[in-house]
mmCIF file of C-alpha atoms in Angstrom:
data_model
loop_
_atom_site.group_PDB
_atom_site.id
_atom_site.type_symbol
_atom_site.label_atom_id
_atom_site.label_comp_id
_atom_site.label_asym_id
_atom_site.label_seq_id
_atom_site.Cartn_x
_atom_site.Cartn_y
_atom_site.Cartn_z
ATOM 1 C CA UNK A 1 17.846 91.358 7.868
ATOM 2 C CA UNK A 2 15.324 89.272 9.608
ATOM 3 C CA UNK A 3 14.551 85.652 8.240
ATOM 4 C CA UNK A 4 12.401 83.288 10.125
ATOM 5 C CA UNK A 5 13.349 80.080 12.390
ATOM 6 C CA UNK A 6 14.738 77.375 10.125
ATOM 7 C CA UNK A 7 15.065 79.511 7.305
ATOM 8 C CA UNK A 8 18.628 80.533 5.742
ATOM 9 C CA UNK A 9 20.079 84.248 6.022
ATOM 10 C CA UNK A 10 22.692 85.405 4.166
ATOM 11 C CA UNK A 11 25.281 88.449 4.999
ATOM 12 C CA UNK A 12 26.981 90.082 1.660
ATOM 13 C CA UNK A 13 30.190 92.334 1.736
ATOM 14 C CA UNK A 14 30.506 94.533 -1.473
ATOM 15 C CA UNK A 15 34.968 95.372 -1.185
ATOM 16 C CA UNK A 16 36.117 98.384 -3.220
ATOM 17 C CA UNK A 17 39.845 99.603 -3.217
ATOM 18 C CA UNK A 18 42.705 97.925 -4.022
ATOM 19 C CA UNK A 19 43.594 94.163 -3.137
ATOM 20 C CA UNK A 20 44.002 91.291 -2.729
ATOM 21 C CA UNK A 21 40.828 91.913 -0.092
ATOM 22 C CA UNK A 22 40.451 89.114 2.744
ATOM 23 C CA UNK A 23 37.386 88.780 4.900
ATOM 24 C CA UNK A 24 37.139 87.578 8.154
ATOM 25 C CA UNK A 25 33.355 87.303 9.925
ATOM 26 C CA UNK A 26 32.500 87.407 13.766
ATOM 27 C CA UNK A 27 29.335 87.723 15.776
ATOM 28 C CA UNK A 28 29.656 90.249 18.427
ATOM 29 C CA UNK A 29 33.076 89.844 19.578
ATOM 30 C CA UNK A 30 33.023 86.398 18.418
ATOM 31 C CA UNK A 31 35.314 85.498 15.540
ATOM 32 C CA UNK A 32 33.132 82.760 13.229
ATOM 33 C CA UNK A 33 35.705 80.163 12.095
ATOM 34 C CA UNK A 34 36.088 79.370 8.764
ATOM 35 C CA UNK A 35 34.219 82.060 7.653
ATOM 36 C CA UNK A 36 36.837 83.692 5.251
ATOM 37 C CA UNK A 37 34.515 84.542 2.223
ATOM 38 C CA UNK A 38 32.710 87.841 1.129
ATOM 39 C CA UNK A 39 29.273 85.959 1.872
ATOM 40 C CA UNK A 40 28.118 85.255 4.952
ATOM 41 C CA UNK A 41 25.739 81.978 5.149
ATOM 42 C CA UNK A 42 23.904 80.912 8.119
ATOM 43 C CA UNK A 43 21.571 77.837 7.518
ATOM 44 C CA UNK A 44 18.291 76.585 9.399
ATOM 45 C CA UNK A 45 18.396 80.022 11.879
ATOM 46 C CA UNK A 46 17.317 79.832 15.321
ATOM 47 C CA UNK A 47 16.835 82.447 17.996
ATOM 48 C CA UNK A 48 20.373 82.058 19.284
ATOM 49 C CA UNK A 49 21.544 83.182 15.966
ATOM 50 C CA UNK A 50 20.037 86.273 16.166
ATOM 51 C CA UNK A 51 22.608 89.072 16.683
ATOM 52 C CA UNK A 52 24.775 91.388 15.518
ATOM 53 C CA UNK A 53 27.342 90.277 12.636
ATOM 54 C CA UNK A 54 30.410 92.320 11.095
ATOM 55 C CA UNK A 55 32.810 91.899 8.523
ATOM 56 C CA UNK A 56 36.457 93.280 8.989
ATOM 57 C CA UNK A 57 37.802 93.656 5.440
ATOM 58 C CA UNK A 58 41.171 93.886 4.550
ATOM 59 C CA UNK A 59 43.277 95.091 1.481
ATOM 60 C CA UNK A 60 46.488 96.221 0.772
ATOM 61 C CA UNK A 61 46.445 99.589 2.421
ATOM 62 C CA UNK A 62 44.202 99.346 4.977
ATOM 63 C CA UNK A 63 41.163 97.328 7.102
ATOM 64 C CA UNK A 64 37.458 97.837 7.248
ATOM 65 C CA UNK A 65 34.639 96.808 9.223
ATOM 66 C CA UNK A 66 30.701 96.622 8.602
ATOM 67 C CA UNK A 67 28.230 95.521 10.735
ATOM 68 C CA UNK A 68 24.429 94.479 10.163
ATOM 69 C CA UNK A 69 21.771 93.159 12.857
ATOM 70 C CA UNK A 70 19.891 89.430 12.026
ATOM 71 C CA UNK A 71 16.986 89.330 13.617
ATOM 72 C CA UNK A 72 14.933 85.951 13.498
ATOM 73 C CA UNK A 73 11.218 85.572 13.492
ATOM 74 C CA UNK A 74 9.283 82.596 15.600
ATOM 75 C CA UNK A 75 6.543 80.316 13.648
ATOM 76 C CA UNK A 76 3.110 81.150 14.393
ATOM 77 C CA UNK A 77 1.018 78.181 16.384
ATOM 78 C CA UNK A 78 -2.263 77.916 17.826
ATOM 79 C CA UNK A 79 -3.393 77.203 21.535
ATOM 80 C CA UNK A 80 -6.006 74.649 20.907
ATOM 81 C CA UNK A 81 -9.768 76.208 20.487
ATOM 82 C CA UNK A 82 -12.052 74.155 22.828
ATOM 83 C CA UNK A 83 -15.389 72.738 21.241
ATOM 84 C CA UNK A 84 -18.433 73.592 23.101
ATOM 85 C CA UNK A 85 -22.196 72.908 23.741
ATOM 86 C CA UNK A 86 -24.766 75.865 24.212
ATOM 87 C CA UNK A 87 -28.424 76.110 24.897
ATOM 88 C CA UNK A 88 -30.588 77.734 22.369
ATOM 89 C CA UNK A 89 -30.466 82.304 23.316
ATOM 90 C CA UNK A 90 -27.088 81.819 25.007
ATOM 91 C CA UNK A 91 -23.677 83.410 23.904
ATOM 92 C CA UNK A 92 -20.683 81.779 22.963
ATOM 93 C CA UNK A 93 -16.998 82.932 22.737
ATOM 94 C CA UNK A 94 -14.196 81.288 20.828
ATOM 95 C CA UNK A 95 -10.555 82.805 21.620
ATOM 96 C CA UNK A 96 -7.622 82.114 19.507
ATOM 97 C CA UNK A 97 -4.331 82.999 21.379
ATOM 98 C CA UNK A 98 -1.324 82.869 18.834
ATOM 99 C CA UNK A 99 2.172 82.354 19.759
ATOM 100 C CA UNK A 100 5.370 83.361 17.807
ATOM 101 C CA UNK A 101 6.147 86.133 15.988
ATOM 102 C CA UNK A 102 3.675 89.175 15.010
ATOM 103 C CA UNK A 103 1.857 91.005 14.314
ATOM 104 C CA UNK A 104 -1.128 88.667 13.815
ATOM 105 C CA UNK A 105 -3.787 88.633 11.227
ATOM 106 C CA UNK A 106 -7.437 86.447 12.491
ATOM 107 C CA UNK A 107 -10.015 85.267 10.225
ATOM 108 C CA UNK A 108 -12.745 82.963 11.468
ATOM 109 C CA UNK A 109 -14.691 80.551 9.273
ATOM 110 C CA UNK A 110 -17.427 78.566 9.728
ATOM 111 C CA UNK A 111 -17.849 75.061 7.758
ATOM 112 C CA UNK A 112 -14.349 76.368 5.945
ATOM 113 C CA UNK A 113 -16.609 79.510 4.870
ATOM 114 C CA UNK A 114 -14.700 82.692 5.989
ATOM 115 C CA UNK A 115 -17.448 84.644 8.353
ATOM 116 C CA UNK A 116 -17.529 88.304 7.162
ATOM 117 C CA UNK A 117 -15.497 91.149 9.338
ATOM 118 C CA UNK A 118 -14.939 88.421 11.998
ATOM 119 C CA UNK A 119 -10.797 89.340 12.157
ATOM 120 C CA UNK A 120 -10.632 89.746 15.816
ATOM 121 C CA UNK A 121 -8.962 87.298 18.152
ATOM 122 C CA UNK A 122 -12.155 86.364 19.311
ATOM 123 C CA UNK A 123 -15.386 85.352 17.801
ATOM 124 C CA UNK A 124 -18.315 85.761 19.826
ATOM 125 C CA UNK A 125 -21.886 84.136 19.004
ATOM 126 C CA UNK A 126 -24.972 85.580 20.164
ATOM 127 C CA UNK A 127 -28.358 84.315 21.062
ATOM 128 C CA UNK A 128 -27.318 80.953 19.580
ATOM 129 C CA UNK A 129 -29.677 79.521 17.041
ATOM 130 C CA UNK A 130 -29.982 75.688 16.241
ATOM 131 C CA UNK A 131 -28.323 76.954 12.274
ATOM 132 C CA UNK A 132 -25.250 78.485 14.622
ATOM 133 C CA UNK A 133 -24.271 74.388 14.938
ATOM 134 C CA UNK A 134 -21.115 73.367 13.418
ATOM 135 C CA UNK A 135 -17.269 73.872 12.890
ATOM 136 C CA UNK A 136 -15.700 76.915 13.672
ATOM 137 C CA UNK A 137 -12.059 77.450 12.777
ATOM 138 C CA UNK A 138 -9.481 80.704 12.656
ATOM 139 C CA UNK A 139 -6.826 81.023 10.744
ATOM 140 C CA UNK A 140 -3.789 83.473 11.962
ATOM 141 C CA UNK A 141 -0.880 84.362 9.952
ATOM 142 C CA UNK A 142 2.132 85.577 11.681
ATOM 143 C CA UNK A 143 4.857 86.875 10.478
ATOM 144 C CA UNK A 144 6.281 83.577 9.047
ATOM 145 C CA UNK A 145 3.068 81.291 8.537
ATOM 146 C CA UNK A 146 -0.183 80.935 9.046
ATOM 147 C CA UNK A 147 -1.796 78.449 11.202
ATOM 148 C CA UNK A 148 -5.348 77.258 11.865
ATOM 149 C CA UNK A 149 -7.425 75.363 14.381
ATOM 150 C CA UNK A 150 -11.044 74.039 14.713
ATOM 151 C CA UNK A 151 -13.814 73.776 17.372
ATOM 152 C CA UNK A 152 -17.513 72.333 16.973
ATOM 153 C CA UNK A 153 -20.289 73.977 18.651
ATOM 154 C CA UNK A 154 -23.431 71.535 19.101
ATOM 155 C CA UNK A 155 -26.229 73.507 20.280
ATOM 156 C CA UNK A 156 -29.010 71.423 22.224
ATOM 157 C CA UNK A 157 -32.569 71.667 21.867
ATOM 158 C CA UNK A 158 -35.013 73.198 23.879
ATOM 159 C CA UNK A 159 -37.902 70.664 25.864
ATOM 160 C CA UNK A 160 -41.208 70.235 25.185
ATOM 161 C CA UNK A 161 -43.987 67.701 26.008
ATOM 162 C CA UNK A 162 -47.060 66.958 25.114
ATOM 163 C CA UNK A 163 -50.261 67.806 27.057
ATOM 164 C CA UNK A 164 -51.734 64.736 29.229
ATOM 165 C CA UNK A 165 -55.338 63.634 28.491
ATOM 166 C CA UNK A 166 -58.394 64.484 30.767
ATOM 167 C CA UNK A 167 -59.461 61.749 31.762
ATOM 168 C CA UNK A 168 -63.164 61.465 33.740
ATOM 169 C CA UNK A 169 -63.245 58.014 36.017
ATOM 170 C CA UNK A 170 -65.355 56.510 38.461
ATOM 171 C CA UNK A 171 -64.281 56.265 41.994
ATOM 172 C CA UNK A 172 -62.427 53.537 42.870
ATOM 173 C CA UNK A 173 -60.712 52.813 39.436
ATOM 174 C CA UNK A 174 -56.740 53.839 37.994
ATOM 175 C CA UNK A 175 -55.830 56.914 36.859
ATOM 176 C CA UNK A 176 -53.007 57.160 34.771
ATOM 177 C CA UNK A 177 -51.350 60.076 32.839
ATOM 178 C CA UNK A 178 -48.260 60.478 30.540
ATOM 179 C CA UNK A 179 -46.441 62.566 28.475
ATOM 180 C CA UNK A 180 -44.441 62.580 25.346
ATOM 181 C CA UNK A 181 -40.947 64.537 25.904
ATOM 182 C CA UNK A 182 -38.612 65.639 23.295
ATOM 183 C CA UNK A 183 -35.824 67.937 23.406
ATOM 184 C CA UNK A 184 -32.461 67.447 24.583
ATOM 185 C CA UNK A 185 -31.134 65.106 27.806
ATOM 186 C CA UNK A 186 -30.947 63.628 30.057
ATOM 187 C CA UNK A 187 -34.877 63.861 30.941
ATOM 188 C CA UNK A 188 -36.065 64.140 33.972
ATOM 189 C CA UNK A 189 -40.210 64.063 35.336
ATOM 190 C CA UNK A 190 -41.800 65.473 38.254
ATOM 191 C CA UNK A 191 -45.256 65.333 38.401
ATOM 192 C CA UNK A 192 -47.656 68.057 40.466
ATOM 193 C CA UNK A 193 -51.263 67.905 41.214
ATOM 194 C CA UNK A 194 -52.771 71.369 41.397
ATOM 195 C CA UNK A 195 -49.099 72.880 41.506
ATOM 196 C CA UNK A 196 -48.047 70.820 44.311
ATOM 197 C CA UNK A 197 -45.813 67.875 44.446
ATOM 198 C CA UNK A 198 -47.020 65.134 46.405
ATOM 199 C CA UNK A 199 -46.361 61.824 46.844
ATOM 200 C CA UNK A 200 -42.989 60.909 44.915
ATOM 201 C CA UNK A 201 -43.908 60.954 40.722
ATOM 202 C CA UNK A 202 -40.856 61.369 39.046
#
C-alpha cells in the first residue's frame, strides 16, 4: 500500500488452516514488538516507515510468512511565486516549482478565476496590457494535497507629456516653457533646443 505522511496504514493477515494461529510482525529483519495481532497498524507514517513488512503466521502444523511493501507519499508545497512589475508590450513568466510527491497537476488563475488551458508549470504573459494587472495564483495537487500560492503583477504606465506653447517674445524678455507629464515614475526632464542639449535643463 502507499498512504501519505501523517496518515495511518494498516497491514491485514487473512489465516486459514487449523489453529490456534499466532502472528508475529517485523519490518525487514526487524521484529516489531508487541505486534502480536492479525492487523498491522502504523499511525501518523513518515518516510522512515516506508519499507517492507511481513507477517510469519503460525498454527498447529506449521508457519507462514507474507510480505507487502508500504510506500509513503510526501505533501505537496509551493516555492513561493514572486510578484512582479512589467512595462506595457513586455513578457512575463510565473514558475511554480512543487515539492513532494507526484505527479503534479497546475492550474493558474487569475483574480481566483481559473485561466483556460493554462496547466503547465509555468504561465507566461505576453505583450502585457494594463487589463493583464492583478493576482495570479496556481494551484498544484500532488499526490496527497493540493497547494496554492499567489503573485501580483502591477503593470506601469507608459509616459506622455504635453506639447509646450510657442511662444513669440521680444528681445530681451523671459522665455519660459513647461510641460505636463503623466505616466509612471520616477520622472525625469531634459530639455533640448533644436535637438541639442545645452546648458543644464533638467
Amino acid at each position: 500500500i502507499t498512504a501519505c505522511a501523517g496518515a495511518s496504514a494498516s497491514f491485514t493477515a487473512s489465516a486459514s488452516g487449523t489453529g490456534p494461529f499466532s502472528y508475529a510482525w517485523f519490518k525487514g529483519t526487524n521484529l516489531l514488538a508487541g505486534a502480536t495481532n492479525s492487523s498491522l497498524v502504523l499511525t501518523n507514517v513518515s518516510t522512515n516507515d516506508a519499507g517492507t513488512y511481513c507477517v510469519v503466521l503460525t498454527g498447529s502444523c506449521n508457519s507462514a510468512t507474507n510480505c507487502a511493501t508500504l510506500g509513503v507519499n510526501l505533501p505537496t508545497t509551493l516555492d513561493p511565486l514572486a510578484s512582479a512589475t512589467n512595462c506595457p508590450g513586455t513578457t512575463r513568466t510565473f514558475t511554480a516549482i512543487a515539492n513532494g510527491s507526484g505527479p503534479f497537476a497546475y492550474q493558474w488563475l487569475k483574480a481566483g478565476a481559473p485561466l483556460t488551458g493554462q496547466t503547465n508549470a509555468s504561465l507566461t504573459l505576453s505583450s502585457i496590457v494594463d487589463s493583464d494587472a492583478g493576482q495570479y495564483s496556481v494551484q498544484v495537487a500532488g499526490a496527497c494535497n493540493t497547494a496554492t500560492n499567489a503573485a501580483t503583477l502591477t503593470v506601469l504606465t507608459n509616459l506622455s507629456a504635453t506639447q509646450p506653447a510657442d511662444l513669440v517674445l521680444c528681445e530681451g524678455s523671459p522665455a519660459s516653457f513647461s510641460t505636463v507629464a503623466s505616466g509612471s515614475g520616477p520622472l525625469a526632464y531634459q530639455w533640448t533646443k533644436d535637438g541639442e542639449i545645452g546648458r543644464a535643463h533638467v
